[in-house]
Short mmCIF file of C-alpha atoms in Angstrom, two decimals:
data_model
loop_
_atom_site.label_atom_id
_atom_site.label_comp_id
_atom_site.label_asym_id
_atom_site.label_seq_id
_atom_site.Cartn_x
_atom_site.Cartn_y
_atom_site.Cartn_z
CA MET A 1 142.39 -17.28 -45.58
CA ILE A 2 142.60 -17.59 -49.44
CA ASP A 3 146.10 -16.12 -49.34
CA TYR A 4 147.00 -18.48 -46.63
CA VAL A 5 145.72 -21.64 -48.52
CA THR A 6 147.48 -20.41 -51.92
CA VAL A 7 150.81 -19.75 -50.08
CA LEU A 8 150.49 -23.03 -48.27
CA LEU A 9 150.04 -24.96 -51.39
CA GLY A 10 152.91 -23.30 -53.06
CA ARG A 11 155.28 -24.13 -50.27
CA GLY A 12 154.24 -27.78 -50.09
CA GLY A 13 152.46 -27.58 -46.72
CA SER A 14 154.98 -25.68 -44.58
CA ILE A 15 154.28 -22.12 -43.45
CA GLN A 16 154.78 -20.19 -40.27
CA GLU A 17 151.75 -19.35 -38.28
CA LYS A 18 152.93 -15.72 -37.68
CA TRP A 19 152.77 -15.01 -41.48
CA PHE A 20 149.14 -16.00 -41.15
CA LEU A 21 148.58 -13.38 -38.33
CA GLN A 22 150.42 -10.71 -40.33
CA ALA A 23 148.26 -11.26 -43.28
CA LEU A 24 145.12 -11.08 -41.04
CA ILE A 25 146.17 -7.78 -39.50
CA SER A 26 146.65 -6.38 -43.11
CA LYS A 27 143.23 -7.73 -44.35
CA THR A 28 141.28 -6.55 -41.34
CA VAL A 29 142.71 -3.02 -41.54
CA PHE A 30 141.77 -3.15 -45.36
CA ILE A 31 138.22 -4.14 -44.28
CA ILE A 32 138.07 -1.35 -41.69
CA LEU A 33 139.27 1.17 -44.32
CA MET A 34 136.40 0.08 -46.70
CA LEU A 35 133.93 0.35 -44.00
CA PHE A 36 134.98 4.05 -43.35
CA ILE A 37 134.69 4.71 -47.07
CA ARG A 38 131.29 3.19 -47.17
CA ARG A 39 130.11 4.98 -44.12
CA PHE A 40 131.20 8.53 -45.38
CA SER A 41 130.48 8.13 -49.09
CA LYS A 42 127.63 10.15 -50.26
CA THR A 43 126.73 7.33 -52.75
CA ARG A 44 125.93 4.96 -49.96
CA LYS A 45 122.84 6.67 -48.68
CA SER A 46 121.53 3.54 -47.29
CA CYS A 47 124.14 3.35 -44.66
CA GLY A 48 122.88 6.78 -43.30
CA LEU A 49 120.07 4.63 -41.82
CA ILE A 50 122.60 3.54 -39.05
CA THR A 51 123.39 6.23 -36.47
CA GLY A 52 126.89 7.44 -35.82
CA LYS A 53 126.68 5.80 -32.35
CA GLU A 54 125.65 2.55 -33.95
CA TRP A 55 128.65 2.77 -36.35
CA LEU A 56 131.06 3.40 -33.58
CA GLN A 57 129.90 0.47 -31.66
CA PHE A 58 130.23 -1.66 -34.78
CA PHE A 59 133.81 -0.42 -35.35
CA CYS A 60 134.82 -1.53 -31.86
CA VAL A 61 134.67 -5.12 -32.95
CA PRO A 62 137.17 -5.03 -35.93
CA VAL A 63 139.32 -2.70 -34.20
CA PHE A 64 139.51 -4.90 -31.14
CA THR A 65 140.20 -7.75 -33.67
CA VAL A 66 143.14 -5.97 -35.09
CA VAL A 67 144.61 -5.24 -31.62
CA GLY A 68 144.19 -9.01 -30.71
CA PHE A 69 146.02 -9.99 -33.98
CA ILE A 70 149.00 -7.59 -33.08
CA LEU A 71 149.36 -8.96 -29.62
CA MET A 72 149.32 -12.48 -30.83
CA PHE A 73 151.76 -11.67 -33.65
CA TYR A 74 154.37 -10.09 -31.23
CA SER A 75 153.85 -12.88 -28.70
CA GLU A 76 157.02 -14.98 -28.01
CA ASN A 77 155.15 -17.99 -26.67
CA ASP A 78 155.54 -20.52 -29.57
CA ASP A 79 153.55 -23.13 -27.75
CA MET A 80 150.47 -20.80 -28.06
CA GLN A 81 150.70 -20.35 -31.82
CA ASN A 82 147.96 -23.04 -32.49
CA VAL A 83 145.71 -21.32 -29.95
CA PHE A 84 146.31 -18.00 -31.45
CA LEU A 85 145.51 -19.51 -34.93
CA PHE A 86 142.15 -20.89 -33.52
CA LEU A 87 141.33 -17.48 -31.96
CA SER A 88 142.14 -15.49 -35.07
CA VAL A 89 139.84 -17.66 -37.19
CA GLY A 90 137.07 -17.16 -34.54
CA LEU A 91 137.45 -13.39 -34.65
CA VAL A 92 137.44 -13.37 -38.46
CA ALA A 93 134.19 -15.36 -38.18
CA ILE A 94 132.67 -12.97 -35.61
CA ASN A 95 133.53 -10.01 -37.83
CA LEU A 96 131.75 -11.68 -40.72
CA ILE A 97 128.74 -12.44 -38.76
CA LEU A 98 128.68 -8.94 -37.49
CA MET A 99 129.02 -7.44 -41.03
CA GLU A 100 126.15 -9.79 -42.21
CA PHE A 101 124.07 -8.65 -39.21
CA MET A 102 124.61 -4.92 -40.03
CA GLN A 103 123.69 -5.36 -43.67
CA ASN A 104 120.41 -7.23 -42.69
CA THR A 105 119.73 -4.25 -40.35
CA ILE A 106 120.13 -1.76 -43.07
CA GLU A 107 117.91 -3.75 -45.49
CA LYS A 108 115.24 -4.13 -42.79
CA GLU A 109 115.38 -0.36 -42.14
CA GLU A 110 114.85 0.37 -45.84
CA ARG A 111 111.98 -2.01 -45.95
CA ILE A 112 110.31 -0.15 -42.92
CA LYS A 113 111.07 3.15 -44.47
CA ILE A 114 109.38 2.16 -47.73
CA ALA A 115 106.38 0.72 -46.00
CA VAL A 116 105.96 4.10 -43.97
CA LEU A 117 106.35 6.07 -47.15
CA THR A 118 103.75 4.09 -48.81
CA GLU A 119 101.43 4.41 -45.85
CA GLN A 120 101.89 8.20 -45.73
CA ASN A 121 101.38 8.54 -49.57
CA GLN A 122 97.96 6.67 -49.20
CA LYS A 123 97.11 8.92 -46.36
CA ASN A 124 98.01 11.97 -48.58
CA ARG A 125 95.81 10.74 -51.29
CA ILE A 126 92.85 10.26 -48.97
CA ALA A 127 93.45 13.71 -47.48
CA ASP A 128 93.58 15.21 -51.01
CA TYR A 129 90.25 13.64 -51.92
CA GLN A 130 88.69 14.79 -48.62
CA ASP A 131 90.02 18.30 -49.25
CA ARG A 132 88.45 18.38 -52.70
CA GLU A 133 85.14 17.14 -51.24
CA GLU A 134 85.45 20.01 -48.70
CA ILE A 135 86.06 22.52 -51.36
CA TYR A 136 83.12 21.19 -53.49
CA GLU A 137 80.78 21.46 -50.31
CA ARG A 138 81.94 24.86 -49.71
CA GLN A 139 81.33 25.91 -53.35
CA ARG A 140 77.92 24.43 -53.23
CA ARG A 141 76.96 26.39 -50.17
CA LYS A 142 78.49 29.54 -51.69
CA MET A 143 76.45 29.06 -54.86
CA TYR A 144 73.29 28.91 -52.72
CA ASP A 145 74.16 32.08 -51.08
CA TYR A 146 75.10 33.66 -54.30
CA LYS A 147 71.70 32.88 -55.55
CA ASN A 148 70.12 34.80 -52.69
CA GLN A 149 72.48 37.73 -53.11
CA LEU A 150 71.72 37.92 -56.76
CA SER A 151 68.16 38.12 -56.13
CA THR A 152 68.82 40.95 -53.48
CA ILE A 153 70.75 42.87 -56.20
CA GLN A 154 67.97 42.34 -58.70
CA THR A 155 65.38 43.73 -56.20
CA LEU A 156 67.66 46.76 -55.37
CA ILE A 157 67.83 47.53 -59.07
CA LYS A 158 64.10 47.21 -59.71
CA ASN A 159 63.40 49.58 -56.81
CA GLY A 160 65.92 52.19 -58.26
CA HIS A 161 68.59 51.69 -55.52
CA THR A 162 71.44 51.64 -58.14
CA ASP A 163 74.22 52.84 -55.89
CA GLU A 164 73.37 50.32 -53.23
CA ALA A 165 73.24 47.52 -55.86
CA LEU A 166 76.63 48.67 -57.18
CA SER A 167 78.24 48.66 -53.82
CA PHE A 168 76.83 45.33 -52.95
CA THR A 169 78.03 43.87 -56.31
CA GLN A 170 81.64 45.17 -55.67
CA LYS A 171 81.67 43.58 -52.19
CA LEU A 172 80.49 40.32 -53.59
CA THR A 173 83.05 40.30 -56.45
CA GLU A 174 85.83 40.82 -53.95
CA SER A 175 84.72 38.08 -51.72
CA ILE A 176 84.49 35.68 -54.66
CA ALA A 177 88.15 36.49 -55.66
CA VAL A 178 89.36 35.76 -52.09
CA GLU A 179 87.55 32.54 -51.90
CA MET A 180 88.66 31.38 -55.29
CA SER A 181 92.50 31.85 -54.92
CA ALA A 182 94.13 34.04 -52.18
CA ILE A 183 97.63 32.72 -53.45
CA ASN A 184 98.44 32.33 -57.09
CA THR A 185 101.82 30.76 -58.19
CA ASN A 186 100.80 29.83 -61.71
CA HIS A 187 100.87 26.25 -60.78
CA PRO A 188 97.37 24.53 -60.05
CA VAL A 189 98.56 21.99 -57.58
CA VAL A 190 100.75 24.37 -55.63
CA ASN A 191 97.86 26.83 -55.59
CA ALA A 192 95.53 24.12 -54.32
CA VAL A 193 97.65 23.25 -51.52
CA LEU A 194 98.76 26.58 -50.35
CA ASN A 195 95.22 27.99 -50.44
CA GLN A 196 93.81 25.04 -48.54
CA LYS A 197 96.56 25.56 -45.87
CA TYR A 198 96.06 29.43 -45.90
CA ARG A 199 92.33 28.97 -45.28
CA SER A 200 93.13 26.50 -42.39
CA MET A 201 95.51 29.02 -40.89
CA GLN A 202 92.78 31.83 -41.16
CA GLU A 203 90.18 29.55 -39.49
CA LYS A 204 92.65 28.78 -36.56
CA HIS A 205 93.58 32.55 -36.30
CA ILE A 206 97.20 31.78 -37.21
CA ALA A 207 98.93 34.74 -38.89
CA VAL A 208 101.16 33.98 -41.96
CA ILE A 209 103.79 35.91 -43.89
CA LEU A 210 104.13 34.84 -47.51
CA LYS A 211 106.76 35.16 -50.15
CA VAL A 212 105.88 33.10 -53.12
CA GLY A 213 106.96 33.32 -56.65
CA ASP A 214 106.15 31.93 -60.12
CA LEU A 215 106.24 28.24 -60.01
CA GLN A 216 104.99 27.58 -63.64
CA GLU A 217 108.17 25.67 -64.43
CA ILE A 218 108.43 23.51 -61.25
CA CYS A 219 109.52 19.93 -62.30
CA LEU A 220 108.14 17.98 -59.37
CA GLU A 221 105.24 15.47 -59.72
CA GLU A 222 101.86 16.38 -58.22
CA GLU A 223 102.06 13.79 -55.47
CA GLU A 224 105.60 14.98 -54.54
CA ILE A 225 104.36 18.58 -54.41
CA VAL A 226 101.59 17.59 -52.02
CA ILE A 227 104.14 15.56 -49.78
CA LEU A 228 106.62 18.52 -49.78
CA LEU A 229 104.15 21.35 -48.93
CA SER A 230 101.57 19.52 -46.84
CA ASN A 231 103.99 17.95 -44.39
CA LEU A 232 105.98 20.99 -43.48
CA LEU A 233 102.91 23.35 -43.30
CA ASP A 234 100.91 20.83 -41.38
CA ASN A 235 103.81 20.55 -38.87
CA ALA A 236 103.94 24.43 -38.73
CA ILE A 237 100.18 24.68 -38.08
CA ARG A 238 100.08 22.03 -35.58
CA GLU A 239 102.91 23.68 -33.40
CA SER A 240 101.40 27.13 -33.97
CA GLU A 241 97.95 25.80 -32.43
CA LYS A 242 100.03 24.69 -29.43
CA VAL A 243 101.53 28.16 -29.02
CA LEU A 244 98.02 29.78 -29.30
CA LYS A 245 96.73 27.44 -26.59
CA ARG A 246 99.36 28.99 -24.36
CA ASN A 247 98.17 32.54 -25.23
CA GLY A 248 101.32 33.04 -27.35
CA LYS A 249 101.73 34.74 -30.69
CA ALA A 250 101.70 32.45 -33.68
CA VAL A 251 103.11 33.62 -36.89
CA ILE A 252 104.25 31.34 -39.74
CA HIS A 253 106.68 32.62 -42.23
CA LEU A 254 106.61 30.88 -45.57
CA LYS A 255 108.83 31.28 -48.63
CA LEU A 256 108.35 29.35 -51.95
CA GLU A 257 110.01 30.54 -55.04
CA CYS A 258 112.75 29.67 -57.63
CA GLU A 259 116.17 31.34 -57.63
CA ASP A 260 118.94 30.44 -60.00
CA HIS A 261 116.88 27.53 -61.39
CA LYS A 262 116.52 26.09 -57.84
CA LEU A 263 113.30 25.70 -55.83
CA ILE A 264 113.65 27.17 -52.36
CA PHE A 265 110.96 26.14 -49.82
CA ALA A 266 111.42 27.45 -46.34
CA VAL A 267 109.05 27.37 -43.49
CA ARG A 268 109.44 29.02 -39.91
CA ASN A 269 107.06 28.58 -37.13
CA PRO A 270 106.98 29.03 -33.36
CA VAL A 271 107.33 26.13 -30.95
CA THR A 272 106.43 25.66 -27.33
CA GLU A 273 109.69 23.97 -26.59
CA LYS A 274 112.91 23.05 -28.22
CA VAL A 275 113.03 19.73 -30.04
CA GLU A 276 116.09 17.54 -30.76
CA ILE A 277 116.74 16.85 -34.50
CA GLN A 278 118.56 13.66 -35.40
CA ASN A 279 119.01 12.24 -38.99
CA ASP A 280 116.54 14.80 -40.43
CA ALA A 281 113.89 13.69 -37.94
CA ILE A 282 112.40 14.97 -34.80
CA LYS A 283 113.42 13.07 -31.59
CA SER A 284 111.31 13.26 -28.47
CA LYS A 285 112.78 13.28 -24.93
CA ARG A 286 111.69 9.69 -24.57
CA GLY A 287 113.92 8.58 -27.36
CA GLU A 288 111.02 7.80 -29.79
CA HIS A 289 111.43 9.12 -33.34
CA HIS A 290 108.53 11.24 -34.70
CA GLY A 291 108.04 13.25 -37.74
CA ILE A 292 107.15 10.71 -40.37
CA GLY A 293 106.15 13.43 -42.63
CA LEU A 294 109.66 14.80 -42.39
CA LEU A 295 111.00 11.37 -43.72
CA ASN A 296 108.61 11.62 -46.62
CA VAL A 297 109.92 15.15 -47.38
CA LYS A 298 113.45 13.77 -47.12
CA ALA A 299 112.69 10.97 -49.64
CA VAL A 300 111.53 13.55 -52.22
CA VAL A 301 114.69 15.78 -51.54
CA ASP A 302 116.90 12.69 -51.87
CA LYS A 303 115.33 11.69 -55.16
CA TYR A 304 116.22 15.03 -56.75
CA GLY A 305 119.64 15.30 -55.12
CA GLY A 306 118.53 18.27 -52.98
CA ASP A 307 119.23 19.63 -49.54
CA MET A 308 117.13 19.81 -46.50
CA VAL A 309 118.16 21.67 -43.35
CA LEU A 310 116.24 21.48 -40.00
CA SER A 311 116.91 23.56 -36.88
CA CYS A 312 115.14 24.38 -33.80
CA ASP A 313 115.70 26.56 -30.68
CA GLU A 314 113.42 27.34 -27.62
CA ASN A 315 111.25 29.67 -29.68
CA GLU A 316 111.33 28.77 -33.45
CA PHE A 317 111.54 25.81 -35.77
CA LYS A 318 112.99 26.22 -39.24
CA ALA A 319 112.89 23.94 -42.32
CA VAL A 320 114.68 24.91 -45.50
CA VAL A 321 114.38 22.64 -48.69
CA ILE A 322 116.54 23.40 -51.88
CA LEU A 323 115.89 21.28 -54.88
#
């Protein structure tokens, strides 16, 4: 429209309406091209909040607009040129309104996502404090038991039962070692999370196959480590419990190590049924999106420019994170 006004002023108020339609066709095609670039550009991560189906529905409007402009441009009815001009301005206005609506939708989705992440982070902090309190209570009970056990060892030694005291001491030492740290990655936060989840698996009678490495040089913040590990392992434990209730076999495969200066975290767990994965989230059959924890994991992955791959079949769910 700015081009139209500029040319109109330069020609002293005389311009053909078909030139205006030709300019609209060119500009609208340009807008569609820019939208495609924005849709598939990796730097526009916020546009990923709109699904492919929604993008297709949105593109129907500008494409229909271009088709309408072309039909009006090749129309031989000169009496309808003013009507065509009115319709073309209206179609442009509709496209602008729709683009503004789409932008507002993206911003709204981003605000909702931030709110969900904030809420989940708060829950993670609360859960972390509860876990620490539970560990402290367990250690307090163990210390009470150790006091009685030490008294038993002392009595055995006084009565001359040295071999029995030595055997009892060895078993006690082994139990303390297992209780303190069954998994050691040379990173205190990773150790705390993995050992907590490992104890939970043992209590629920879930088997686990581990492959962990030295994570001393891991660059993630403590809160991000908790988000990354806890959410994926909690999902695995939850699904494994469902399998056990159906008298199935539950085995969780966990890999966490650094390879070629990249952190690789992979989890495989059994499922009772296949779930649909859409936009790095689990979608139920009713169309409701679940797996808020996966959105939190995705946020950590995006922050460091990593990759997350999710897959699921009738028997197994897999999640791989590379940072």
